[in-house]
Short mmCIF file of C-alpha atoms and ligand atoms in Angstrom, two decimals:
data_model
loop_
_atom_site.label_atom_id
_atom_site.label_comp_id
_atom_site.label_asym_id
_atom_site.label_seq_id
_atom_site.Cartn_x
_atom_site.Cartn_y
_atom_site.Cartn_z
CA UNK A 1 -140.34 -107.84 -60.68
CA UNK A 2 -143.49 -106.09 -59.51
CA UNK A 3 -147.09 -107.25 -59.79
CA UNK A 4 -150.40 -105.72 -60.85
CA UNK A 5 -154.07 -106.66 -60.91
CA UNK A 6 -155.87 -108.11 -63.94
CA UNK A 7 -158.50 -105.39 -63.36
CA UNK A 8 -156.07 -102.47 -63.44
CA UNK A 9 -156.57 -100.82 -60.07
CA UNK A 10 -154.02 -102.39 -57.74
CA UNK A 11 -150.54 -102.02 -59.16
CA UNK A 12 -146.79 -101.81 -58.42
CA UNK A 13 -146.91 -104.37 -55.65
CA UNK A 14 -143.89 -106.28 -54.38
CA UNK A 15 -143.82 -110.06 -54.07
CA UNK A 16 -144.16 -109.83 -50.30
CA UNK A 17 -147.21 -107.59 -50.63
CA UNK A 18 -149.07 -109.87 -53.02
CA UNK A 19 -148.03 -112.93 -51.02
CA UNK A 20 -149.69 -111.61 -47.88
CA UNK A 21 -152.63 -109.99 -49.71
CA UNK A 22 -153.72 -112.86 -52.00
CA UNK A 23 -156.52 -111.24 -54.00
CA UNK A 24 -156.07 -107.73 -55.46
CA UNK A 25 -158.02 -104.87 -53.86
CA UNK A 26 -160.09 -104.37 -57.02
CA UNK A 27 -161.24 -108.00 -57.02
CA UNK A 28 -158.78 -109.02 -59.75
CA UNK A 29 -155.86 -111.44 -59.61
CA UNK A 30 -152.21 -110.45 -59.41
CA UNK A 31 -149.95 -110.93 -62.42
CA UNK A 32 -146.22 -110.33 -62.85
CA UNK A 33 -145.50 -107.09 -64.78
CA UNK A 34 -143.68 -109.15 -67.42
CA UNK A 35 -142.80 -112.79 -68.07
CA UNK A 36 -139.26 -113.52 -66.90
CA UNK A 37 -137.34 -115.51 -69.50
CA UNK A 38 -135.32 -118.64 -68.74
CA UNK A 39 -132.06 -119.65 -70.37
CA UNK A 40 -132.79 -123.20 -71.54
CA UNK A 41 -129.07 -124.02 -71.79
CA UNK A 42 -128.64 -123.08 -68.16
CA UNK A 43 -131.61 -125.28 -67.17
CA UNK A 44 -130.11 -128.22 -69.09
CA UNK A 45 -127.14 -128.09 -66.74
CA UNK A 46 -129.31 -128.60 -63.65
CA UNK A 47 -130.12 -132.04 -62.37
CA UNK A 48 -132.51 -131.86 -59.47
CA UNK A 49 -135.81 -130.24 -58.59
CA UNK A 50 -134.46 -127.90 -55.91
CA UNK A 51 -131.82 -126.48 -58.26
CA UNK A 52 -134.53 -125.81 -60.85
CA UNK A 53 -136.61 -124.08 -58.17
CA UNK A 54 -133.56 -122.05 -57.09
CA UNK A 55 -133.30 -120.79 -60.66
CA UNK A 56 -137.03 -120.07 -61.21
CA UNK A 57 -138.35 -118.77 -57.87
CA UNK A 58 -136.00 -115.74 -57.46
CA UNK A 59 -137.27 -114.35 -60.79
CA UNK A 60 -140.58 -113.65 -59.04
CA UNK A 61 -139.39 -112.83 -55.53
CA UNK A 62 -136.54 -110.36 -56.21
CA UNK A 63 -138.64 -107.31 -55.33
CA UNK A 64 -138.65 -108.51 -51.69
CA UNK A 65 -135.87 -111.02 -51.06
CA UNK A 66 -132.26 -111.45 -52.16
CA UNK A 67 -131.34 -114.56 -54.11
CA UNK A 68 -129.38 -115.85 -51.12
CA UNK A 69 -132.38 -115.43 -48.84
CA UNK A 70 -134.60 -117.29 -51.32
CA UNK A 71 -132.09 -120.12 -51.71
CA UNK A 72 -132.02 -120.52 -47.95
CA UNK A 73 -135.84 -120.69 -47.89
CA UNK A 74 -135.85 -123.24 -50.71
CA UNK A 75 -133.37 -125.51 -48.93
CA UNK A 76 -136.07 -125.99 -46.28
CA UNK A 77 -139.31 -125.66 -48.25
CA UNK A 78 -140.42 -129.03 -49.64
CA UNK A 79 -140.43 -131.67 -46.91
CA UNK A 80 -141.73 -135.17 -46.10
CA UNK A 81 -141.80 -136.31 -49.74
CA UNK A 82 -141.65 -140.07 -50.14
CA UNK A 83 -139.83 -139.68 -53.47
CA UNK A 84 -136.34 -138.23 -53.12
CA UNK A 85 -136.66 -136.61 -56.54
CA UNK A 86 -140.04 -135.11 -55.46
CA UNK A 87 -141.72 -136.15 -58.73
CA UNK A 88 -141.86 -139.45 -60.55
CA UNK A 89 -142.40 -139.99 -64.27
CA UNK A 90 -143.92 -143.29 -65.40
CA UNK A 91 -143.64 -144.08 -69.11
CA UNK A 92 -146.82 -145.65 -70.46
CA UNK A 93 -145.53 -145.96 -74.03
CA UNK A 94 -143.19 -144.10 -76.37
CA UNK A 95 -145.42 -141.09 -76.66
CA UNK A 96 -147.22 -141.06 -73.31
CA UNK A 97 -146.14 -140.74 -69.70
CA UNK A 98 -147.67 -139.94 -66.32
CA UNK A 99 -146.12 -137.26 -64.16
CA UNK A 100 -146.78 -138.26 -60.54
CA UNK A 101 -147.04 -135.18 -58.35
CA UNK A 102 -148.50 -136.95 -55.32
CA UNK A 103 -145.41 -138.04 -53.41
CA UNK A 104 -145.65 -135.23 -50.86
CA UNK A 105 -146.95 -135.56 -47.30
CA UNK A 106 -150.64 -135.11 -48.21
CA UNK A 107 -150.46 -137.20 -51.40
CA UNK A 108 -151.74 -134.50 -53.75
CA UNK A 109 -149.95 -132.03 -56.03
CA UNK A 110 -151.07 -129.14 -53.82
CA UNK A 111 -148.09 -129.80 -51.53
CA UNK A 112 -145.86 -128.13 -54.16
CA UNK A 113 -147.71 -124.81 -54.08
CA UNK A 114 -148.75 -124.71 -50.46
CA UNK A 115 -145.38 -125.68 -48.97
CA UNK A 116 -143.81 -122.82 -50.93
CA UNK A 117 -146.57 -120.47 -49.74
CA UNK A 118 -146.09 -121.51 -46.10
CA UNK A 119 -142.30 -121.10 -46.30
CA UNK A 120 -142.64 -117.51 -47.57
CA UNK A 121 -145.50 -116.72 -45.16
CA UNK A 122 -143.27 -117.80 -42.31
CA UNK A 123 -140.23 -115.87 -43.55
CA UNK A 124 -142.30 -112.70 -43.89
CA UNK A 125 -143.89 -113.11 -40.46
CA UNK A 126 -140.49 -113.61 -38.85
CA UNK A 127 -138.98 -110.61 -40.66
CA UNK A 128 -141.92 -108.43 -39.56
CA UNK A 129 -142.37 -110.02 -36.15
CA UNK A 130 -146.08 -110.67 -36.78
CA UNK A 131 -148.56 -113.53 -36.63
CA UNK A 132 -151.18 -114.78 -39.08
CA UNK A 133 -154.44 -116.66 -39.33
CA UNK A 134 -154.81 -119.01 -42.27
CA UNK A 135 -158.52 -119.23 -43.04
CA UNK A 136 -160.12 -121.30 -45.78
CA UNK A 137 -162.69 -123.85 -46.83
CA UNK A 138 -161.78 -127.10 -48.50
CA UNK A 139 -163.48 -129.67 -50.69
CA UNK A 140 -160.65 -132.11 -50.00
CA UNK A 141 -156.99 -131.62 -50.83
CA UNK A 142 -156.40 -127.90 -50.23
CA UNK A 143 -157.15 -128.04 -46.51
CA UNK A 144 -154.85 -130.93 -45.73
CA UNK A 145 -152.00 -129.50 -47.79
CA UNK A 146 -152.39 -126.08 -46.11
CA UNK A 147 -152.54 -127.55 -42.61
CA UNK A 148 -149.55 -129.76 -43.21
CA UNK A 149 -147.50 -126.96 -44.78
CA UNK A 150 -148.17 -124.54 -41.89
CA UNK A 151 -148.28 -126.84 -38.89
CA UNK A 152 -144.64 -126.41 -37.82
CA UNK A 153 -144.79 -122.60 -37.95
CA UNK A 154 -145.97 -121.28 -34.58
CA UNK A 155 -146.65 -117.78 -35.97
CA UNK A 156 -149.41 -119.27 -38.15
CA UNK A 157 -152.71 -120.64 -36.88
CA UNK A 158 -154.81 -122.57 -39.37
CA UNK A 159 -158.62 -122.58 -39.26
CA UNK A 160 -159.96 -124.84 -42.00
CA UNK A 161 -163.67 -125.33 -42.68
CA UNK A 162 -164.62 -128.86 -43.67
CA UNK A 163 -168.08 -129.00 -45.28
CA UNK A 164 -170.51 -131.90 -45.38
CA UNK A 165 -169.92 -133.50 -48.73
CA UNK A 166 -168.25 -136.25 -50.63
CA UNK A 167 -164.74 -135.88 -49.31
CA UNK A 168 -163.24 -139.30 -48.46
CA UNK A 169 -162.63 -140.41 -44.85
CA UNK A 170 -158.88 -140.34 -45.45
CA UNK A 171 -159.04 -136.78 -46.72
CA UNK A 172 -160.91 -135.69 -43.60
CA UNK A 173 -158.61 -137.63 -41.29
CA UNK A 174 -155.56 -135.94 -42.84
CA UNK A 175 -156.91 -132.74 -41.30
CA UNK A 176 -158.43 -133.99 -38.06
CA UNK A 177 -155.54 -136.15 -36.84
CA UNK A 178 -152.76 -133.54 -36.96
CA UNK A 179 -153.28 -132.64 -33.30
CA UNK A 180 -151.16 -129.49 -33.05
CA UNK A 181 -152.03 -126.44 -30.92
CA UNK A 182 -152.00 -124.14 -33.99
CA UNK A 183 -154.30 -126.31 -36.15
CA UNK A 184 -158.09 -126.06 -35.94
CA UNK A 185 -160.09 -128.31 -38.27
CA UNK A 186 -163.71 -127.14 -38.16
CA UNK A 187 -166.53 -129.46 -39.21
CA UNK A 188 -169.00 -126.90 -40.53
CA UNK A 189 -172.46 -128.33 -41.00
CA UNK A 190 -173.16 -126.94 -44.46
CA UNK A 191 -172.14 -127.25 -48.10
CA UNK A 192 -168.80 -126.15 -49.55
CA UNK A 193 -170.52 -123.01 -50.87
CA UNK A 194 -171.86 -122.22 -47.36
CA UNK A 195 -168.30 -122.52 -46.06
CA UNK A 196 -166.93 -120.34 -48.86
CA UNK A 197 -169.48 -117.69 -47.91
CA UNK A 198 -168.19 -117.67 -44.33
CA UNK A 199 -164.62 -117.32 -45.58
CA UNK A 200 -165.57 -114.44 -47.87
CA UNK A 201 -167.37 -112.73 -45.00
CA UNK A 202 -164.29 -113.18 -42.83
CA UNK A 203 -162.01 -111.54 -45.37
CA UNK A 204 -164.38 -108.55 -45.59
CA UNK A 205 -164.98 -108.18 -41.88
CA UNK A 206 -161.58 -108.96 -40.25
CA UNK A 207 -162.75 -107.64 -36.84
CA UNK A 208 -161.92 -111.00 -35.23
CA UNK A 209 -158.21 -110.48 -35.89
CA UNK A 210 -155.70 -109.16 -33.37
CA UNK A 211 -153.89 -105.89 -34.06
CA UNK A 212 -151.43 -106.26 -36.92
CA UNK A 213 -152.37 -109.91 -37.47
CA UNK A 214 -152.48 -111.09 -41.09
CA UNK A 215 -155.42 -113.01 -42.54
CA UNK A 216 -154.09 -115.39 -45.20
CA UNK A 217 -156.03 -117.15 -47.93
CA UNK A 218 -155.09 -120.62 -49.11
CA UNK A 219 -157.13 -120.82 -52.28
CA UNK A 220 -155.35 -121.23 -55.55
CA UNK A 221 -155.37 -117.57 -56.59
CA UNK A 222 -152.23 -116.75 -54.59
CA UNK A 223 -149.41 -116.22 -57.08
CA UNK A 224 -146.93 -118.04 -54.85
CA UNK A 225 -148.77 -121.31 -55.52
CA UNK A 226 -148.39 -120.75 -59.25
CA UNK A 227 -144.63 -120.27 -58.80
CA UNK A 228 -144.29 -123.57 -56.97
CA UNK A 229 -146.14 -125.33 -59.78
CA UNK A 230 -144.15 -123.66 -62.58
CA UNK A 231 -141.05 -125.32 -61.08
CA UNK A 232 -142.29 -128.87 -61.63
CA UNK A 233 -143.25 -128.20 -65.25
CA UNK A 234 -139.69 -127.12 -66.03
CA UNK A 235 -138.27 -130.05 -64.10
CA UNK A 236 -140.61 -132.55 -65.76
CA UNK A 237 -139.75 -131.22 -69.23
CA UNK A 238 -136.03 -131.38 -68.37
CA UNK A 239 -136.35 -134.99 -67.25
CA UNK A 240 -138.61 -136.06 -70.11
CA UNK A 241 -136.58 -134.85 -73.10
CA UNK A 242 -134.25 -132.07 -71.94
CA UNK A 243 -136.44 -129.53 -73.79
CA UNK A 244 -135.54 -131.12 -77.15
CA UNK A 245 -139.15 -131.08 -78.38
CA UNK A 246 -142.30 -129.32 -77.24
CA UNK A 247 -144.51 -131.53 -75.03
CA UNK A 248 -148.26 -131.77 -74.55
CA UNK A 249 -149.49 -131.67 -70.97
CA UNK A 250 -152.89 -133.04 -70.02
CA UNK A 251 -154.04 -131.37 -66.82
CA UNK A 252 -157.08 -132.46 -64.80
CA UNK A 253 -158.38 -129.14 -63.60
CA UNK A 254 -160.92 -127.31 -61.51
CA UNK A 255 -159.79 -123.81 -60.64
CA UNK A 256 -157.32 -123.63 -63.55
CA UNK A 257 -154.33 -123.02 -61.25
CA UNK A 258 -152.38 -126.01 -62.47
CA UNK A 259 -153.16 -125.26 -66.12
CA UNK A 260 -152.19 -121.64 -65.71
CA UNK A 261 -148.86 -122.70 -64.22
CA UNK A 262 -148.20 -124.70 -67.39
CA UNK A 263 -149.11 -121.70 -69.52
CA UNK A 264 -146.82 -119.51 -67.38
CA UNK A 265 -143.91 -121.94 -67.84
CA UNK A 266 -144.39 -121.73 -71.60
CA UNK A 267 -144.45 -117.92 -71.48
CA UNK A 268 -141.13 -118.13 -69.63
CA UNK A 269 -139.60 -120.23 -72.39
CA UNK A 270 -140.54 -123.87 -71.81
CA UNK A 271 -141.21 -125.54 -75.19
CA UNK A 272 -144.91 -126.48 -75.22
CA UNK A 273 -147.10 -128.04 -77.87
CA UNK A 274 -150.67 -128.23 -76.47
CA UNK A 275 -152.35 -128.09 -73.10
CA UNK A 276 -155.24 -130.51 -72.71
CA UNK A 277 -157.71 -128.96 -70.28
CA UNK A 278 -159.42 -132.00 -68.74
CA UNK A 279 -162.51 -131.45 -66.60
CA UNK A 280 -165.19 -133.64 -65.03
CA UNK A 281 -168.89 -132.96 -65.61
CA UNK A 282 -168.43 -129.51 -64.04
CA UNK A 283 -167.58 -128.33 -67.51
CA UNK A 284 -167.48 -124.52 -67.57
CA UNK A 285 -163.96 -124.59 -69.04
CA UNK A 286 -164.86 -127.14 -71.68
CA UNK A 287 -167.89 -125.08 -72.69
CA UNK A 288 -165.60 -122.10 -73.10
CA UNK A 289 -162.95 -123.87 -75.18
CA UNK A 290 -165.55 -125.70 -77.32
CA UNK A 291 -168.26 -123.07 -77.66
CA UNK A 292 -166.96 -119.72 -76.35
CA UNK A 293 -169.46 -120.00 -73.49
CA UNK A 294 -168.09 -119.28 -70.03
CA UNK A 295 -171.27 -119.39 -67.96
CA UNK A 296 -171.78 -120.43 -64.37
CA UNK A 297 -173.85 -123.56 -63.67
CA UNK A 298 -174.68 -125.37 -60.45
CA UNK A 299 -171.94 -127.62 -59.10
CA UNK A 300 -172.55 -131.32 -59.45
CA UNK A 301 -170.83 -133.86 -57.22
CA UNK A 302 -168.49 -136.24 -59.00
CA UNK A 303 -165.94 -138.89 -58.06
CA UNK A 304 -163.19 -136.32 -58.67
CA UNK A 305 -164.34 -133.89 -55.93
CA UNK A 306 -161.29 -131.59 -56.05
CA UNK A 307 -162.45 -130.44 -59.47
CA UNK A 308 -166.10 -129.84 -58.53
CA UNK A 309 -166.34 -126.10 -59.17
CA UNK A 310 -168.83 -123.75 -60.78
CA UNK A 311 -166.24 -121.16 -61.91
CA UNK A 312 -162.48 -121.53 -62.47
CA UNK A 313 -160.93 -118.64 -60.51
CA UNK A 314 -157.52 -118.64 -62.20
CA UNK A 315 -159.10 -118.50 -65.66
CA UNK A 316 -159.26 -114.71 -65.31
CA UNK A 317 -155.47 -114.69 -65.63
CA UNK A 318 -155.66 -116.45 -69.01
CA UNK A 319 -158.42 -114.17 -70.28
CA UNK A 320 -156.30 -111.19 -69.31
CA UNK A 321 -152.92 -112.36 -70.62
CA UNK A 322 -153.62 -114.69 -73.53
CA UNK A 323 -156.86 -113.39 -75.01
CA UNK A 324 -156.95 -109.70 -74.08
CA UNK A 325 -153.21 -108.97 -74.41
CA UNK A 326 -153.22 -107.59 -70.87
CA UNK A 327 -155.98 -105.03 -71.44
CA UNK A 328 -157.14 -104.60 -67.83
CA UNK A 329 -160.07 -102.37 -68.78
CA UNK A 330 -161.60 -105.04 -71.01
CA UNK A 331 -160.92 -107.69 -68.39
CA UNK A 332 -162.50 -105.61 -65.67
CA UNK A 333 -165.57 -105.03 -67.86
CA UNK A 334 -166.07 -108.73 -68.46
CA UNK A 335 -165.61 -109.71 -64.85
CA UNK A 336 -167.61 -106.91 -63.28
CA UNK A 337 -170.71 -108.38 -64.95
CA UNK A 338 -169.82 -112.03 -64.42
CA UNK A 339 -171.49 -114.37 -63.40
CA UNK A 340 -174.79 -112.57 -64.00
CA UNK A 341 -173.67 -112.13 -67.60
CA UNK A 342 -171.65 -115.02 -68.93
CA UNK A 343 -168.35 -114.41 -70.67
CA UNK A 344 -168.18 -114.86 -74.41
CA UNK A 345 -165.25 -113.30 -76.29
CA UNK A 346 -165.21 -111.77 -79.77
CA UNK A 347 -165.06 -114.69 -82.15
CA UNK A 348 -161.70 -113.55 -83.61
CA UNK A 349 -160.12 -113.38 -80.20
CA UNK A 350 -161.62 -116.66 -79.00
CA UNK A 351 -160.29 -118.49 -82.07
CA UNK A 352 -156.81 -118.08 -80.69
CA UNK A 353 -157.67 -120.89 -78.24
CA UNK A 354 -156.93 -123.68 -80.67
CA UNK A 355 -153.31 -122.59 -81.08
CA UNK A 356 -152.57 -123.80 -77.57
CA UNK A 357 -155.57 -125.45 -75.93
CA UNK A 358 -157.73 -128.52 -76.32
CA UNK A 359 -160.38 -129.51 -73.83
CA UNK A 360 -162.52 -132.46 -72.87
CA UNK A 361 -165.20 -133.10 -70.25
CA UNK A 362 -165.12 -136.61 -68.77
CA UNK A 363 -168.14 -137.94 -66.86
CA UNK A 364 -167.90 -140.35 -63.90
CA UNK A 365 -168.68 -143.37 -66.03
CA UNK A 366 -165.80 -142.70 -68.42
CA UNK A 367 -163.55 -141.93 -65.46
CA UNK A 368 -164.23 -145.37 -63.93
CA UNK A 369 -163.68 -147.02 -67.31
CA UNK A 370 -160.38 -145.26 -67.78
CA UNK A 371 -159.17 -146.26 -64.30
CA UNK A 372 -160.14 -149.84 -65.05
CA UNK A 373 -158.50 -149.85 -68.49
CA UNK A 374 -155.19 -148.63 -67.15
CA UNK A 375 -155.34 -151.20 -64.37
CA UNK A 376 -156.38 -154.16 -66.54
CA UNK A 377 -154.04 -153.45 -69.45
CA UNK A 378 -151.02 -151.90 -67.78
CA UNK A 379 -151.33 -152.70 -64.10
CA UNK A 380 -151.22 -148.97 -63.42
CA UNK A 381 -153.53 -147.60 -60.73
CA UNK A 382 -154.58 -143.98 -61.01
CA UNK A 383 -156.88 -141.81 -58.92
CA UNK A 384 -160.12 -140.44 -60.42
CA UNK A 385 -158.69 -136.94 -61.02
CA UNK A 386 -155.74 -138.35 -62.95
CA UNK A 387 -158.13 -140.58 -64.89
CA UNK A 388 -160.00 -137.49 -66.11
CA UNK A 389 -156.70 -136.26 -67.60
CA UNK A 390 -155.89 -139.69 -69.01
CA UNK A 391 -159.31 -140.21 -70.58
CA UNK A 392 -159.19 -136.78 -72.22
CA UNK A 393 -155.90 -137.78 -73.86
CA UNK A 394 -157.32 -141.03 -75.18
CA UNK A 395 -160.31 -139.16 -76.64
CA UNK A 396 -158.15 -136.44 -78.25
CA UNK A 397 -155.24 -138.66 -79.20
CA UNK A 398 -155.71 -138.39 -82.97
CA UNK A 399 -155.20 -134.66 -82.80
CA UNK A 400 -152.13 -134.70 -80.54
CA UNK A 401 -148.63 -134.56 -82.01
CA UNK A 402 -145.42 -135.04 -80.02
CA UNK A 403 -145.11 -136.63 -76.63
CA UNK A 404 -147.88 -136.20 -74.04
CA UNK A 405 -147.50 -136.00 -70.27
CA UNK A 406 -150.57 -136.66 -68.09
CA UNK A 407 -150.42 -134.92 -64.73
CA UNK A 408 -151.28 -137.21 -61.86
CA UNK A 409 -152.55 -134.90 -59.14
CA UNK A 410 -153.38 -137.30 -56.29
CA UNK A 411 -152.45 -140.74 -55.00
CA UNK A 412 -155.23 -143.28 -55.65
CA UNK A 413 -155.24 -144.34 -51.99
CA UNK A 414 -157.00 -141.06 -51.17
CA UNK A 415 -160.10 -142.29 -53.00
CA UNK A 416 -160.80 -145.87 -51.84
CA UNK A 417 -164.51 -145.78 -52.74
CA UNK A 418 -163.80 -144.89 -56.35
CA UNK A 419 -161.20 -147.67 -56.56
CA UNK A 420 -163.63 -150.18 -55.13
CA UNK A 421 -166.32 -149.18 -57.60
CA UNK A 422 -163.84 -149.52 -60.45
CA UNK A 423 -163.03 -153.01 -59.15
CA UNK A 424 -159.42 -152.13 -58.35
CA UNK A 425 -157.65 -153.54 -55.33
CA UNK A 426 -154.89 -151.27 -54.09
CA UNK A 427 -152.31 -153.12 -52.05
CA UNK A 428 -149.81 -150.41 -51.19
CA UNK A 429 -150.59 -147.16 -49.48
CA UNK A 430 -148.10 -144.31 -48.87
CA UNK A 431 -146.65 -144.15 -45.34
CA UNK A 432 -147.92 -140.62 -44.94
CA UNK A 433 -151.50 -141.74 -45.55
CA UNK A 434 -151.29 -144.92 -43.52
CA UNK A 435 -150.21 -142.85 -40.52
CA UNK A 436 -153.52 -141.02 -40.27
CA UNK A 437 -155.81 -144.04 -40.48
CA UNK A 438 -155.74 -145.14 -36.85
CA UNK A 439 -155.10 -141.80 -35.17
CA UNK A 440 -157.75 -140.21 -33.02
CA UNK A 441 -159.72 -137.48 -34.78
CA UNK A 442 -159.96 -134.09 -33.11
CA UNK A 443 -162.16 -131.44 -34.67
CA UNK A 444 -164.57 -128.65 -33.77
CA UNK A 445 -168.22 -128.71 -34.84
CA UNK A 446 -169.54 -125.23 -35.64
CA UNK A 447 -172.35 -123.72 -37.66
CA UNK A 448 -171.56 -121.72 -40.80
CA UNK A 449 -174.89 -119.90 -40.44
CA UNK A 450 -174.18 -117.68 -37.43
CA UNK A 451 -171.18 -115.95 -35.86
CA UNK A 452 -169.81 -118.95 -34.03
CA UNK A 453 -166.87 -119.55 -36.38
CA UNK A 454 -165.61 -115.98 -35.96
CA UNK A 455 -166.07 -116.15 -32.19
CA UNK A 456 -164.13 -119.40 -32.19
CA UNK A 457 -161.25 -117.88 -34.14
CA UNK A 458 -161.16 -114.87 -31.81
CA UNK A 459 -160.99 -117.12 -28.75
CA UNK A 460 -158.18 -119.20 -30.21
CA UNK A 461 -156.11 -116.73 -32.21
C1 LIG B 1 -156.97 -129.21 -56.52
C2 LIG B 1 -156.92 -130.45 -57.35
C3 LIG B 1 -157.13 -130.41 -58.75
C4 LIG B 1 -157.48 -129.13 -59.46
O1 LIG B 1 -156.40 -128.22 -59.47
P1 LIG B 1 -156.63 -126.74 -60.08
O2 LIG B 1 -155.32 -126.08 -59.92
O3 LIG B 1 -157.71 -126.13 -59.24
O4 LIG B 1 -157.04 -126.93 -61.46
C5 LIG B 1 -157.01 -131.58 -59.46
N1 LIG B 1 -156.74 -132.76 -58.86
C6 LIG B 1 -156.55 -132.84 -57.53
C7 LIG B 1 -156.29 -134.17 -56.92
C8 LIG B 1 -156.62 -131.69 -56.72
O5 LIG B 1 -156.43 -131.79 -55.40
#
């Protein structure tokens, strides 16, 4: 299986190449040349998450690694989960359940994608006898998951920019208390966008790297993260009804990576009814699905900060595959003008949306209400991101057939302020989170407005 860019000018790449490259040279996103197809009967015979991953992952990695090599990697990939089955499914009623994806070491679903990324980064670096810098900015969960996933690999040094903003204390402490010689949490006095600008500049410039050193991105456009997420959709569907009926999945989303993974699983053969695209008041995706208007607005801060985005990077993959039938020229045309010109598809093409997608934008007020409702009526505590997915389902319920699964993307203990405001008292907190509370914080304060971050990396790489 080889990969190509959604914009048509970076093609025939192996898995290892796109893993280490991240974004395509032409600015597009990598896609597999075709959708590998699963044998549902074979999947029905599997009974744990790792075995499902051992079936799915090699379909995308066979251009670079043998199946045996991949199985060996997967035996050591996902670690420090507090749930031995990795996921947990909580039934709310006959037709509704919550898929908890937050039992990993950083208590957010990003552990699934980033631990797989780190495992393959490390394998590649060992095979090639090279080192790498992981460089990224985080609004909360990405940074901690990336740091945790890479911290045991001495060939990888992580430099993560932490902006001023509404990240919770726990989220910050998850990054600043790791205290490993290859981990550098940088408190950058600026906004998330300022930090993103520094990262972009770094990926253009690269002069601060050593000879032959890789610069690795951790944002959600790396295909390897999508692969890790595809695995839990198949496993969740297996556990829910053994693929006997198509399910709906409600996905609280920002950059569309998690939604696209669901779409990818369905293209590979997972029975799927509808995907509910649930967003907070940063509603570019909802405006597209409701009104065919994909236009960039300013970011507003919400109580679900990991979904505070102005554009949804992975959405380009859906435009390319689902709407444009993989016409890279059309895709390139649309995106070369975006965001100056907003994206609006031909009405006939856009209408296809309703065959698979529904969307809803949930504001902070409704998010609080939903958290409180679930707590008061069911004793179930959810985090604000999950509540966006749950509230969207309750608003769209009349139009949903079949069983619905709400993806729970973070443990509520990561967002104590939101819980307090919703009047919810959380009594248990995961061991992995508790650990960081009293540890000493070590971080580096640098400005995103001059060269100091690059000088710092050079000195410490
Ligand atoms: C990153 C994140 C999201 C958004 O995921 P996307 O793949 O960008 O849609 C949702 N919830 C939580 C808790 C996250 O950390």
